[in-house]
């Protein structure tokens, strides 16, 4: 036969692994009788297995039959290392597959949007590593569109994404984690700091600190739903920096529930009263039609547990 590249390829012998196992046991013991006892077979069954192997190899005799036991022929001695390599390789494959099934090995590649890294991801990782310390974990951070691209191309097994930005998610297998509440971050000395909750339209005249110059496609969509267009005074992408601007009195900012744990003490959080839909939903996304590996399923379980503890 020929390969797809036009080069001749020799036929691979169609050998049973049971034949090789029996052959090696006979070679080690030098006796069909002892091999049969070790394997829990009859002597005639062992003899038939060896005969089948010899026939499959072109009728080559692998053992000299002696008055007392058997002895490897030259062909038999040549076959031993190959038979050992095949059986050891299969044993290795079985061990690796067992480790994957029991989440005692393998790898997990996941990505998360930045706010999820504030608390959801660390809590999840801590629980996952405690349960499955031998899984190789790699993490990427990025915005939802970039994470979905990485997922689609097979570079990630799971992506923690959100509906912020109205990103189309229909092409992915979605595992719902939580619907996030929103908070407004105000300076600790702000007149509303002790209110606990607030309607967004009470802050219609405030300066806002946002990750983009326009509210569309950001958390500030919530303000548009309340009937006013917020005035973005400062565009700051990184959450820690946003807090610094708020603490300095330069504006107020919206904070998703995922980031609520990590607010600095000179900033107060007010829960947003919004009669509409939640600000955003958070999902673990997987590629549609691609089976989740056991490690990814175990990580998803840990994600759901951590999501259940997110405030609000």
PDB file of C-alpha atoms in Angstrom:
ATOM      1  CA  UNK A   1       0.000   0.000   0.000  1.00  0.00           C
ATOM      2  CA  UNK A   2       1.004   3.672  -0.323  1.00  0.00           C
ATOM      3  CA  UNK A   3       0.769   6.546   2.103  1.00  0.00           C
ATOM      4  CA  UNK A   4      -0.970   9.824   1.286  1.00  0.00           C
ATOM      5  CA  UNK A   5       2.483  11.209   0.410  1.00  0.00           C
ATOM      6  CA  UNK A   6       3.136   8.535  -2.212  1.00  0.00           C
ATOM      7  CA  UNK A   7       5.733   6.625  -0.204  1.00  0.00           C
ATOM      8  CA  UNK A   8       5.315   2.859   0.184  1.00  0.00           C
ATOM      9  CA  UNK A   9       4.175   1.754   3.635  1.00  0.00           C
ATOM     10  CA  UNK A  10       4.530  -1.796   4.895  1.00  0.00           C
ATOM     11  CA  UNK A  11       1.499  -3.511   6.315  1.00  0.00           C
ATOM     12  CA  UNK A  12       1.436  -3.527  10.119  1.00  0.00           C
ATOM     13  CA  UNK A  13       1.068  -7.121  11.374  1.00  0.00           C
ATOM     14  CA  UNK A  14      -2.389  -7.771  12.768  1.00  0.00           C
ATOM     15  CA  UNK A  15      -1.366  -9.162  16.145  1.00  0.00           C
ATOM     16  CA  UNK A  16      -3.454  -9.753  19.236  1.00  0.00           C
ATOM     17  CA  UNK A  17      -2.112  -8.252  22.439  1.00  0.00           C
ATOM     18  CA  UNK A  18      -3.232 -11.446  24.182  1.00  0.00           C
ATOM     19  CA  UNK A  19      -0.848 -13.405  21.938  1.00  0.00           C
ATOM     20  CA  UNK A  20       2.030 -11.129  22.928  1.00  0.00           C
ATOM     21  CA  UNK A  21       1.167 -11.403  26.602  1.00  0.00           C
ATOM     22  CA  UNK A  22       1.125 -15.205  26.430  1.00  0.00           C
ATOM     23  CA  UNK A  23       4.320 -15.258  24.369  1.00  0.00           C
ATOM     24  CA  UNK A  24       6.168 -13.173  26.977  1.00  0.00           C
ATOM     25  CA  UNK A  25       4.937 -15.333  29.839  1.00  0.00           C
ATOM     26  CA  UNK A  26       6.087 -18.504  28.091  1.00  0.00           C
ATOM     27  CA  UNK A  27       9.422 -16.854  27.281  1.00  0.00           C
ATOM     28  CA  UNK A  28       9.922 -15.898  30.944  1.00  0.00           C
ATOM     29  CA  UNK A  29       8.959 -19.292  32.392  1.00  0.00           C
ATOM     30  CA  UNK A  30      10.309 -21.542  29.632  1.00  0.00           C
ATOM     31  CA  UNK A  31       7.214 -23.700  29.942  1.00  0.00           C
ATOM     32  CA  UNK A  32       3.692 -23.763  28.508  1.00  0.00           C
ATOM     33  CA  UNK A  33       2.517 -25.465  31.693  1.00  0.00           C
ATOM     34  CA  UNK A  34       3.969 -22.856  34.064  1.00  0.00           C
ATOM     35  CA  UNK A  35       2.757 -20.000  31.838  1.00  0.00           C
ATOM     36  CA  UNK A  36      -0.743 -21.477  31.802  1.00  0.00           C
ATOM     37  CA  UNK A  37      -0.731 -21.731  35.603  1.00  0.00           C
ATOM     38  CA  UNK A  38       0.444 -18.115  35.956  1.00  0.00           C
ATOM     39  CA  UNK A  39      -2.155 -16.805  33.519  1.00  0.00           C
ATOM     40  CA  UNK A  40      -4.961 -18.955  34.859  1.00  0.00           C
ATOM     41  CA  UNK A  41      -5.457 -20.599  31.469  1.00  0.00           C
ATOM     42  CA  UNK A  42      -5.285 -24.194  30.255  1.00  0.00           C
ATOM     43  CA  UNK A  43      -2.080 -25.433  28.665  1.00  0.00           C
ATOM     44  CA  UNK A  44      -3.891 -26.069  25.376  1.00  0.00           C
ATOM     45  CA  UNK A  45      -5.194 -22.474  25.346  1.00  0.00           C
ATOM     46  CA  UNK A  46      -1.655 -21.149  25.835  1.00  0.00           C
ATOM     47  CA  UNK A  47      -0.392 -23.421  23.054  1.00  0.00           C
ATOM     48  CA  UNK A  48      -3.126 -22.146  20.683  1.00  0.00           C
ATOM     49  CA  UNK A  49      -2.256 -18.502  21.427  1.00  0.00           C
ATOM     50  CA  UNK A  50       1.415 -19.067  20.633  1.00  0.00           C
ATOM     51  CA  UNK A  51       0.522 -20.992  17.473  1.00  0.00           C
ATOM     52  CA  UNK A  52      -1.732 -18.124  16.337  1.00  0.00           C
ATOM     53  CA  UNK A  53       1.096 -15.616  16.901  1.00  0.00           C
ATOM     54  CA  UNK A  54       3.532 -17.761  14.941  1.00  0.00           C
ATOM     55  CA  UNK A  55       1.038 -18.066  12.069  1.00  0.00           C
ATOM     56  CA  UNK A  56       0.439 -14.307  12.001  1.00  0.00           C
ATOM     57  CA  UNK A  57       4.210 -13.778  11.714  1.00  0.00           C
ATOM     58  CA  UNK A  58       4.451 -15.898   8.593  1.00  0.00           C
ATOM     59  CA  UNK A  59       4.752 -19.298  10.220  1.00  0.00           C
ATOM     60  CA  UNK A  60       7.947 -18.389  12.063  1.00  0.00           C
ATOM     61  CA  UNK A  61       8.664 -20.707  14.982  1.00  0.00           C
ATOM     62  CA  UNK A  62       9.165 -18.745  18.183  1.00  0.00           C
ATOM     63  CA  UNK A  63       9.985 -21.664  20.485  1.00  0.00           C
ATOM     64  CA  UNK A  64      11.843 -24.943  20.186  1.00  0.00           C
ATOM     65  CA  UNK A  65       9.674 -27.593  21.802  1.00  0.00           C
ATOM     66  CA  UNK A  66      11.919 -29.633  24.118  1.00  0.00           C
ATOM     67  CA  UNK A  67      11.251 -32.801  26.121  1.00  0.00           C
ATOM     68  CA  UNK A  68      11.068 -30.626  29.234  1.00  0.00           C
ATOM     69  CA  UNK A  69       9.741 -27.147  28.451  1.00  0.00           C
ATOM     70  CA  UNK A  70      10.494 -24.801  25.564  1.00  0.00           C
ATOM     71  CA  UNK A  71      13.327 -22.545  24.472  1.00  0.00           C
ATOM     72  CA  UNK A  72      13.221 -19.332  22.437  1.00  0.00           C
ATOM     73  CA  UNK A  73      14.356 -19.595  18.861  1.00  0.00           C
ATOM     74  CA  UNK A  74      16.427 -16.839  17.282  1.00  0.00           C
ATOM     75  CA  UNK A  75      13.175 -15.343  15.952  1.00  0.00           C
ATOM     76  CA  UNK A  76      11.646 -15.584  19.417  1.00  0.00           C
ATOM     77  CA  UNK A  77      14.592 -13.789  20.988  1.00  0.00           C
ATOM     78  CA  UNK A  78      14.276 -11.045  18.358  1.00  0.00           C
ATOM     79  CA  UNK A  79      10.570 -10.635  19.123  1.00  0.00           C
ATOM     80  CA  UNK A  80      10.920 -10.325  22.918  1.00  0.00           C
ATOM     81  CA  UNK A  81      11.977  -6.631  23.122  1.00  0.00           C
ATOM     82  CA  UNK A  82       9.295  -5.619  20.621  1.00  0.00           C
ATOM     83  CA  UNK A  83       6.597  -7.509  22.505  1.00  0.00           C
ATOM     84  CA  UNK A  84       7.773  -5.930  25.760  1.00  0.00           C
ATOM     85  CA  UNK A  85       7.703  -2.454  24.174  1.00  0.00           C
ATOM     86  CA  UNK A  86       4.166  -2.955  22.844  1.00  0.00           C
ATOM     87  CA  UNK A  87       2.773  -4.261  26.127  1.00  0.00           C
ATOM     88  CA  UNK A  88       4.549  -1.572  28.177  1.00  0.00           C
ATOM     89  CA  UNK A  89       3.225   1.110  25.837  1.00  0.00           C
ATOM     90  CA  UNK A  90      -0.318  -0.209  26.228  1.00  0.00           C
ATOM     91  CA  UNK A  91       0.078  -0.353  30.008  1.00  0.00           C
ATOM     92  CA  UNK A  92       1.305   3.250  29.940  1.00  0.00           C
ATOM     93  CA  UNK A  93      -1.696   4.292  27.858  1.00  0.00           C
ATOM     94  CA  UNK A  94      -4.042   2.569  30.303  1.00  0.00           C
ATOM     95  CA  UNK A  95      -2.372   4.299  33.259  1.00  0.00           C
ATOM     96  CA  UNK A  96      -2.607   7.704  31.576  1.00  0.00           C
ATOM     97  CA  UNK A  97      -6.253   7.239  30.632  1.00  0.00           C
ATOM     98  CA  UNK A  98      -7.048   6.128  34.169  1.00  0.00           C
ATOM     99  CA  UNK A  99      -5.322   9.240  35.525  1.00  0.00           C
ATOM    100  CA  UNK A 100      -7.358  11.424  33.173  1.00  0.00           C
ATOM    101  CA  UNK A 101     -10.585   9.704  34.141  1.00  0.00           C
ATOM    102  CA  UNK A 102      -9.835  10.073  37.846  1.00  0.00           C
ATOM    103  CA  UNK A 103      -8.518  13.662  37.346  1.00  0.00           C
ATOM    104  CA  UNK A 104      -5.166  12.524  38.721  1.00  0.00           C
ATOM    105  CA  UNK A 105      -3.241  13.916  35.759  1.00  0.00           C
ATOM    106  CA  UNK A 106      -3.620  15.622  32.406  1.00  0.00           C
ATOM    107  CA  UNK A 107      -3.989  19.336  31.788  1.00  0.00           C
ATOM    108  CA  UNK A 108      -6.531  22.114  31.986  1.00  0.00           C
ATOM    109  CA  UNK A 109      -6.334  25.327  29.939  1.00  0.00           C
ATOM    110  CA  UNK A 110      -8.809  28.050  30.831  1.00  0.00           C
ATOM    111  CA  UNK A 111      -9.255  31.769  30.417  1.00  0.00           C
ATOM    112  CA  UNK A 112     -11.168  34.398  32.372  1.00  0.00           C
ATOM    113  CA  UNK A 113     -12.137  38.044  31.968  1.00  0.00           C
ATOM    114  CA  UNK A 114     -10.311  40.381  34.374  1.00  0.00           C
ATOM    115  CA  UNK A 115     -13.027  40.929  36.986  1.00  0.00           C
ATOM    116  CA  UNK A 116     -13.455  37.181  37.427  1.00  0.00           C
ATOM    117  CA  UNK A 117      -9.829  37.090  38.547  1.00  0.00           C
ATOM    118  CA  UNK A 118     -10.674  39.218  41.589  1.00  0.00           C
ATOM    119  CA  UNK A 119     -12.284  36.408  43.583  1.00  0.00           C
ATOM    120  CA  UNK A 120     -14.086  33.800  41.474  1.00  0.00           C
ATOM    121  CA  UNK A 121     -10.977  32.386  39.807  1.00  0.00           C
ATOM    122  CA  UNK A 122      -8.710  32.365  42.908  1.00  0.00           C
ATOM    123  CA  UNK A 123     -11.347  30.575  45.007  1.00  0.00           C
ATOM    124  CA  UNK A 124     -11.963  28.079  42.211  1.00  0.00           C
ATOM    125  CA  UNK A 125      -8.274  27.401  41.641  1.00  0.00           C
ATOM    126  CA  UNK A 126      -7.594  26.893  45.337  1.00  0.00           C
ATOM    127  CA  UNK A 127     -10.356  24.281  45.610  1.00  0.00           C
ATOM    128  CA  UNK A 128      -9.383  22.571  42.345  1.00  0.00           C
ATOM    129  CA  UNK A 129      -5.689  22.314  43.222  1.00  0.00           C
ATOM    130  CA  UNK A 130      -6.509  20.892  46.653  1.00  0.00           C
ATOM    131  CA  UNK A 131      -8.597  18.142  45.030  1.00  0.00           C
ATOM    132  CA  UNK A 132      -6.505  17.513  41.907  1.00  0.00           C
ATOM    133  CA  UNK A 133      -2.903  18.555  42.585  1.00  0.00           C
ATOM    134  CA  UNK A 134      -1.409  16.643  39.647  1.00  0.00           C
ATOM    135  CA  UNK A 135      -3.383  18.339  36.875  1.00  0.00           C
ATOM    136  CA  UNK A 136      -1.292  20.854  34.897  1.00  0.00           C
ATOM    137  CA  UNK A 137      -3.257  24.126  34.896  1.00  0.00           C
ATOM    138  CA  UNK A 138      -2.629  27.116  32.645  1.00  0.00           C
ATOM    139  CA  UNK A 139      -4.640  30.353  32.752  1.00  0.00           C
ATOM    140  CA  UNK A 140      -5.107  33.249  30.366  1.00  0.00           C
ATOM    141  CA  UNK A 141      -6.691  36.627  31.075  1.00  0.00           C
ATOM    142  CA  UNK A 142      -8.559  38.555  28.425  1.00  0.00           C
ATOM    143  CA  UNK A 143     -11.826  40.166  27.416  1.00  0.00           C
ATOM    144  CA  UNK A 144     -14.709  37.910  26.447  1.00  0.00           C
ATOM    145  CA  UNK A 145     -14.352  38.224  22.623  1.00  0.00           C
ATOM    146  CA  UNK A 146     -10.649  37.279  22.726  1.00  0.00           C
ATOM    147  CA  UNK A 147     -11.307  34.372  25.085  1.00  0.00           C
ATOM    148  CA  UNK A 148     -14.022  33.014  22.800  1.00  0.00           C
ATOM    149  CA  UNK A 149     -11.627  33.171  19.853  1.00  0.00           C
ATOM    150  CA  UNK A 150      -9.061  31.177  21.833  1.00  0.00           C
ATOM    151  CA  UNK A 151     -11.751  28.677  22.752  1.00  0.00           C
ATOM    152  CA  UNK A 152     -12.901  28.264  19.154  1.00  0.00           C
ATOM    153  CA  UNK A 153      -9.365  27.585  17.927  1.00  0.00           C
ATOM    154  CA  UNK A 154      -8.766  24.903  20.557  1.00  0.00           C
ATOM    155  CA  UNK A 155      -6.269  26.854  22.675  1.00  0.00           C
ATOM    156  CA  UNK A 156      -8.575  26.803  25.725  1.00  0.00           C
ATOM    157  CA  UNK A 157     -10.727  24.085  27.267  1.00  0.00           C
ATOM    158  CA  UNK A 158     -12.973  26.520  29.149  1.00  0.00           C
ATOM    159  CA  UNK A 159     -13.493  30.283  29.098  1.00  0.00           C
ATOM    160  CA  UNK A 160     -15.138  32.285  31.883  1.00  0.00           C
ATOM    161  CA  UNK A 161     -17.044  34.968  29.979  1.00  0.00           C
ATOM    162  CA  UNK A 162     -19.758  37.551  30.529  1.00  0.00           C
ATOM    163  CA  UNK A 163     -22.562  39.159  28.556  1.00  0.00           C
ATOM    164  CA  UNK A 164     -21.008  42.622  28.889  1.00  0.00           C
ATOM    165  CA  UNK A 165     -20.555  44.115  25.435  1.00  0.00           C
ATOM    166  CA  UNK A 166     -23.421  42.110  23.977  1.00  0.00           C
ATOM    167  CA  UNK A 167     -21.045  39.464  22.667  1.00  0.00           C
ATOM    168  CA  UNK A 168     -22.912  36.721  20.741  1.00  0.00           C
ATOM    169  CA  UNK A 169     -22.584  33.475  22.700  1.00  0.00           C
ATOM    170  CA  UNK A 170     -24.947  31.222  20.758  1.00  0.00           C
ATOM    171  CA  UNK A 171     -22.139  29.314  19.068  1.00  0.00           C
ATOM    172  CA  UNK A 172     -20.807  27.977  22.385  1.00  0.00           C
ATOM    173  CA  UNK A 173     -21.853  25.480  25.028  1.00  0.00           C
ATOM    174  CA  UNK A 174     -22.707  27.686  28.005  1.00  0.00           C
ATOM    175  CA  UNK A 175     -22.707  26.658  31.662  1.00  0.00           C
ATOM    176  CA  UNK A 176     -24.418  29.373  33.707  1.00  0.00           C
ATOM    177  CA  UNK A 177     -22.488  30.451  36.802  1.00  0.00           C
ATOM    178  CA  UNK A 178     -24.280  33.534  38.127  1.00  0.00           C
ATOM    179  CA  UNK A 179     -26.256  36.672  37.354  1.00  0.00           C
ATOM    180  CA  UNK A 180     -24.289  39.595  38.712  1.00  0.00           C
ATOM    181  CA  UNK A 181     -25.633  42.461  40.719  1.00  0.00           C
ATOM    182  CA  UNK A 182     -24.096  45.888  40.282  1.00  0.00           C
ATOM    183  CA  UNK A 183     -22.703  48.294  42.850  1.00  0.00           C
ATOM    184  CA  UNK A 184     -21.694  51.931  42.621  1.00  0.00           C
ATOM    185  CA  UNK A 185     -18.320  52.776  44.122  1.00  0.00           C
ATOM    186  CA  UNK A 186     -18.243  56.214  45.756  1.00  0.00           C
ATOM    187  CA  UNK A 187     -15.602  57.892  47.954  1.00  0.00           C
ATOM    188  CA  UNK A 188     -15.918  56.969  51.633  1.00  0.00           C
ATOM    189  CA  UNK A 189     -16.873  60.593  52.403  1.00  0.00           C
ATOM    190  CA  UNK A 190     -19.605  60.830  49.732  1.00  0.00           C
ATOM    191  CA  UNK A 191     -23.057  61.967  50.977  1.00  0.00           C
ATOM    192  CA  UNK A 192     -24.568  58.636  49.862  1.00  0.00           C
ATOM    193  CA  UNK A 193     -21.776  56.477  51.284  1.00  0.00           C
ATOM    194  CA  UNK A 194     -23.898  55.098  54.111  1.00  0.00           C
ATOM    195  CA  UNK A 195     -27.055  54.530  52.081  1.00  0.00           C
ATOM    196  CA  UNK A 196     -26.362  50.885  51.299  1.00  0.00           C
ATOM    197  CA  UNK A 197     -28.268  51.030  48.014  1.00  0.00           C
ATOM    198  CA  UNK A 198     -29.078  53.623  45.394  1.00  0.00           C
ATOM    199  CA  UNK A 199     -31.031  54.198  42.198  1.00  0.00           C
ATOM    200  CA  UNK A 200     -28.669  55.050  39.371  1.00  0.00           C
ATOM    201  CA  UNK A 201     -30.658  58.065  38.257  1.00  0.00           C
ATOM    202  CA  UNK A 202     -29.720  59.786  41.545  1.00  0.00           C
ATOM    203  CA  UNK A 203     -26.181  59.873  40.107  1.00  0.00           C
ATOM    204  CA  UNK A 204     -27.181  61.180  36.685  1.00  0.00           C
ATOM    205  CA  UNK A 205     -25.142  64.363  37.218  1.00  0.00           C
ATOM    206  CA  UNK A 206     -22.055  62.625  38.591  1.00  0.00           C
ATOM    207  CA  UNK A 207     -18.709  62.245  36.875  1.00  0.00           C
ATOM    208  CA  UNK A 208     -18.062  58.592  36.030  1.00  0.00           C
ATOM    209  CA  UNK A 209     -14.900  56.516  35.866  1.00  0.00           C
ATOM    210  CA  UNK A 210     -15.319  53.887  33.165  1.00  0.00           C
ATOM    211  CA  UNK A 211     -13.307  51.435  31.115  1.00  0.00           C
ATOM    212  CA  UNK A 212     -14.391  53.085  27.853  1.00  0.00           C
ATOM    213  CA  UNK A 213     -15.445  56.537  26.634  1.00  0.00           C
ATOM    214  CA  UNK A 214     -18.944  55.388  25.683  1.00  0.00           C
ATOM    215  CA  UNK A 215     -21.420  53.563  27.927  1.00  0.00           C
ATOM    216  CA  UNK A 216     -22.717  51.271  25.176  1.00  0.00           C
ATOM    217  CA  UNK A 217     -21.470  47.731  25.544  1.00  0.00           C
ATOM    218  CA  UNK A 218     -20.131  48.323  29.075  1.00  0.00           C
ATOM    219  CA  UNK A 219     -21.576  48.034  32.560  1.00  0.00           C
ATOM    220  CA  UNK A 220     -22.841  51.601  32.115  1.00  0.00           C
ATOM    221  CA  UNK A 221     -25.552  50.182  29.864  1.00  0.00           C
ATOM    222  CA  UNK A 222     -27.441  50.047  33.166  1.00  0.00           C
ATOM    223  CA  UNK A 223     -27.517  53.862  33.236  1.00  0.00           C
ATOM    224  CA  UNK A 224     -28.912  53.972  29.705  1.00  0.00           C
ATOM    225  CA  UNK A 225     -31.689  51.643  30.848  1.00  0.00           C
ATOM    226  CA  UNK A 226     -32.476  54.139  33.617  1.00  0.00           C
ATOM    227  CA  UNK A 227     -32.938  56.892  31.036  1.00  0.00           C
ATOM    228  CA  UNK A 228     -29.776  58.963  31.323  1.00  0.00           C
ATOM    229  CA  UNK A 229     -26.453  59.084  29.552  1.00  0.00           C
ATOM    230  CA  UNK A 230     -23.619  59.101  32.113  1.00  0.00           C
ATOM    231  CA  UNK A 231     -20.827  61.631  31.742  1.00  0.00           C
ATOM    232  CA  UNK A 232     -17.559  59.660  31.488  1.00  0.00           C
ATOM    233  CA  UNK A 233     -14.930  61.952  33.009  1.00  0.00           C
ATOM    234  CA  UNK A 234     -12.076  59.431  33.188  1.00  0.00           C
ATOM    235  CA  UNK A 235     -11.379  56.348  31.063  1.00  0.00           C
ATOM    236  CA  UNK A 236      -9.502  53.843  33.209  1.00  0.00           C
ATOM    237  CA  UNK A 237      -9.267  50.195  32.183  1.00  0.00           C
ATOM    238  CA  UNK A 238      -7.731  48.519  35.233  1.00  0.00           C
ATOM    239  CA  UNK A 239     -10.007  47.948  38.227  1.00  0.00           C
ATOM    240  CA  UNK A 240      -7.456  48.800  40.931  1.00  0.00           C
ATOM    241  CA  UNK A 241      -6.759  52.119  39.213  1.00  0.00           C
ATOM    242  CA  UNK A 242     -10.483  52.883  38.989  1.00  0.00           C
ATOM    243  CA  UNK A 243     -10.708  52.549  42.748  1.00  0.00           C
ATOM    244  CA  UNK A 244      -7.892  55.062  43.138  1.00  0.00           C
ATOM    245  CA  UNK A 245      -9.785  57.595  41.004  1.00  0.00           C
ATOM    246  CA  UNK A 246     -12.971  57.033  43.034  1.00  0.00           C
ATOM    247  CA  UNK A 247     -11.149  57.305  46.369  1.00  0.00           C
ATOM    248  CA  UNK A 248      -9.615  60.612  45.233  1.00  0.00           C
ATOM    249  CA  UNK A 249     -13.081  62.012  44.537  1.00  0.00           C
ATOM    250  CA  UNK A 250     -12.628  62.170  40.764  1.00  0.00           C
ATOM    251  CA  UNK A 251     -15.809  60.291  39.994  1.00  0.00           C
ATOM    252  CA  UNK A 252     -17.933  57.255  40.775  1.00  0.00           C
ATOM    253  CA  UNK A 253     -17.746  53.850  39.108  1.00  0.00           C
ATOM    254  CA  UNK A 254     -19.844  50.770  38.613  1.00  0.00           C
ATOM    255  CA  UNK A 255     -18.546  47.615  40.286  1.00  0.00           C
ATOM    256  CA  UNK A 256     -19.773  44.124  39.396  1.00  0.00           C
ATOM    257  CA  UNK A 257     -20.438  41.681  42.222  1.00  0.00           C
ATOM    258  CA  UNK A 258     -17.371  39.633  41.223  1.00  0.00           C
ATOM    259  CA  UNK A 259     -15.125  42.532  42.249  1.00  0.00           C
ATOM    260  CA  UNK A 260     -16.992  43.490  45.413  1.00  0.00           C
ATOM    261  CA  UNK A 261     -14.647  41.523  47.694  1.00  0.00           C
ATOM    262  CA  UNK A 262     -11.593  43.489  46.661  1.00  0.00           C
ATOM    263  CA  UNK A 263     -12.753  47.070  47.280  1.00  0.00           C
ATOM    264  CA  UNK A 264     -10.323  49.268  49.228  1.00  0.00           C
ATOM    265  CA  UNK A 265     -11.405  50.702  52.602  1.00  0.00           C
ATOM    266  CA  UNK A 266     -11.599  54.339  51.438  1.00  0.00           C
ATOM    267  CA  UNK A 267     -14.274  53.401  48.887  1.00  0.00           C
ATOM    268  CA  UNK A 268     -17.927  52.636  49.755  1.00  0.00           C
ATOM    269  CA  UNK A 269     -20.177  50.343  47.725  1.00  0.00           C
ATOM    270  CA  UNK A 270     -23.876  51.012  47.149  1.00  0.00           C
ATOM    271  CA  UNK A 271     -26.017  48.276  45.682  1.00  0.00           C
ATOM    272  CA  UNK A 272     -27.769  49.405  42.499  1.00  0.00           C
ATOM    273  CA  UNK A 273     -31.569  49.161  42.546  1.00  0.00           C
ATOM    274  CA  UNK A 274     -32.458  48.103  39.022  1.00  0.00           C
ATOM    275  CA  UNK A 275     -35.913  46.759  38.224  1.00  0.00           C
ATOM    276  CA  UNK A 276     -34.669  45.506  34.869  1.00  0.00           C
ATOM    277  CA  UNK A 277     -32.632  42.423  34.052  1.00  0.00           C
ATOM    278  CA  UNK A 278     -29.368  41.740  35.932  1.00  0.00           C
ATOM    279  CA  UNK A 279     -26.415  43.796  34.718  1.00  0.00           C
ATOM    280  CA  UNK A 280     -24.750  40.751  33.226  1.00  0.00           C
ATOM    281  CA  UNK A 281     -24.664  37.001  33.299  1.00  0.00           C
ATOM    282  CA  UNK A 282     -21.447  35.032  33.756  1.00  0.00           C
ATOM    283  CA  UNK A 283     -20.844  31.692  32.076  1.00  0.00           C
ATOM    284  CA  UNK A 284     -18.229  29.028  31.671  1.00  0.00           C
ATOM    285  CA  UNK A 285     -18.125  28.548  27.911  1.00  0.00           C
ATOM    286  CA  UNK A 286     -16.934  25.463  26.058  1.00  0.00           C
ATOM    287  CA  UNK A 287     -16.655  24.764  22.357  1.00  0.00           C
ATOM    288  CA  UNK A 288     -19.893  23.251  21.090  1.00  0.00           C
ATOM    289  CA  UNK A 289     -19.530  19.633  20.021  1.00  0.00           C
ATOM    290  CA  UNK A 290     -16.234  19.136  21.836  1.00  0.00           C
ATOM    291  CA  UNK A 291     -16.461  16.804  24.842  1.00  0.00           C
ATOM    292  CA  UNK A 292     -15.225  18.274  28.119  1.00  0.00           C
ATOM    293  CA  UNK A 293     -12.252  16.402  29.552  1.00  0.00           C
ATOM    294  CA  UNK A 294     -12.638  15.096  33.128  1.00  0.00           C
ATOM    295  CA  UNK A 295     -10.343  17.875  34.430  1.00  0.00           C
ATOM    296  CA  UNK A 296     -12.527  20.524  32.787  1.00  0.00           C
ATOM    297  CA  UNK A 297     -15.669  18.969  34.280  1.00  0.00           C
ATOM    298  CA  UNK A 298     -14.067  18.952  37.733  1.00  0.00           C
ATOM    299  CA  UNK A 299     -13.023  22.598  37.295  1.00  0.00           C
ATOM    300  CA  UNK A 300     -16.564  23.490  36.275  1.00  0.00           C
ATOM    301  CA  UNK A 301     -17.828  21.956  39.528  1.00  0.00           C
ATOM    302  CA  UNK A 302     -15.373  24.082  41.515  1.00  0.00           C
ATOM    303  CA  UNK A 303     -16.443  27.173  39.526  1.00  0.00           C
ATOM    304  CA  UNK A 304     -20.100  26.632  40.398  1.00  0.00           C
ATOM    305  CA  UNK A 305     -19.234  26.225  44.069  1.00  0.00           C
ATOM    306  CA  UNK A 306     -17.207  29.458  44.068  1.00  0.00           C
ATOM    307  CA  UNK A 307     -19.920  31.327  42.113  1.00  0.00           C
ATOM    308  CA  UNK A 308     -22.502  30.389  44.742  1.00  0.00           C
ATOM    309  CA  UNK A 309     -20.469  32.365  47.301  1.00  0.00           C
ATOM    310  CA  UNK A 310     -20.308  35.598  45.254  1.00  0.00           C
ATOM    311  CA  UNK A 311     -22.182  38.361  47.171  1.00  0.00           C
ATOM    312  CA  UNK A 312     -25.466  39.503  45.722  1.00  0.00           C
TER     313      UNK A 312
END
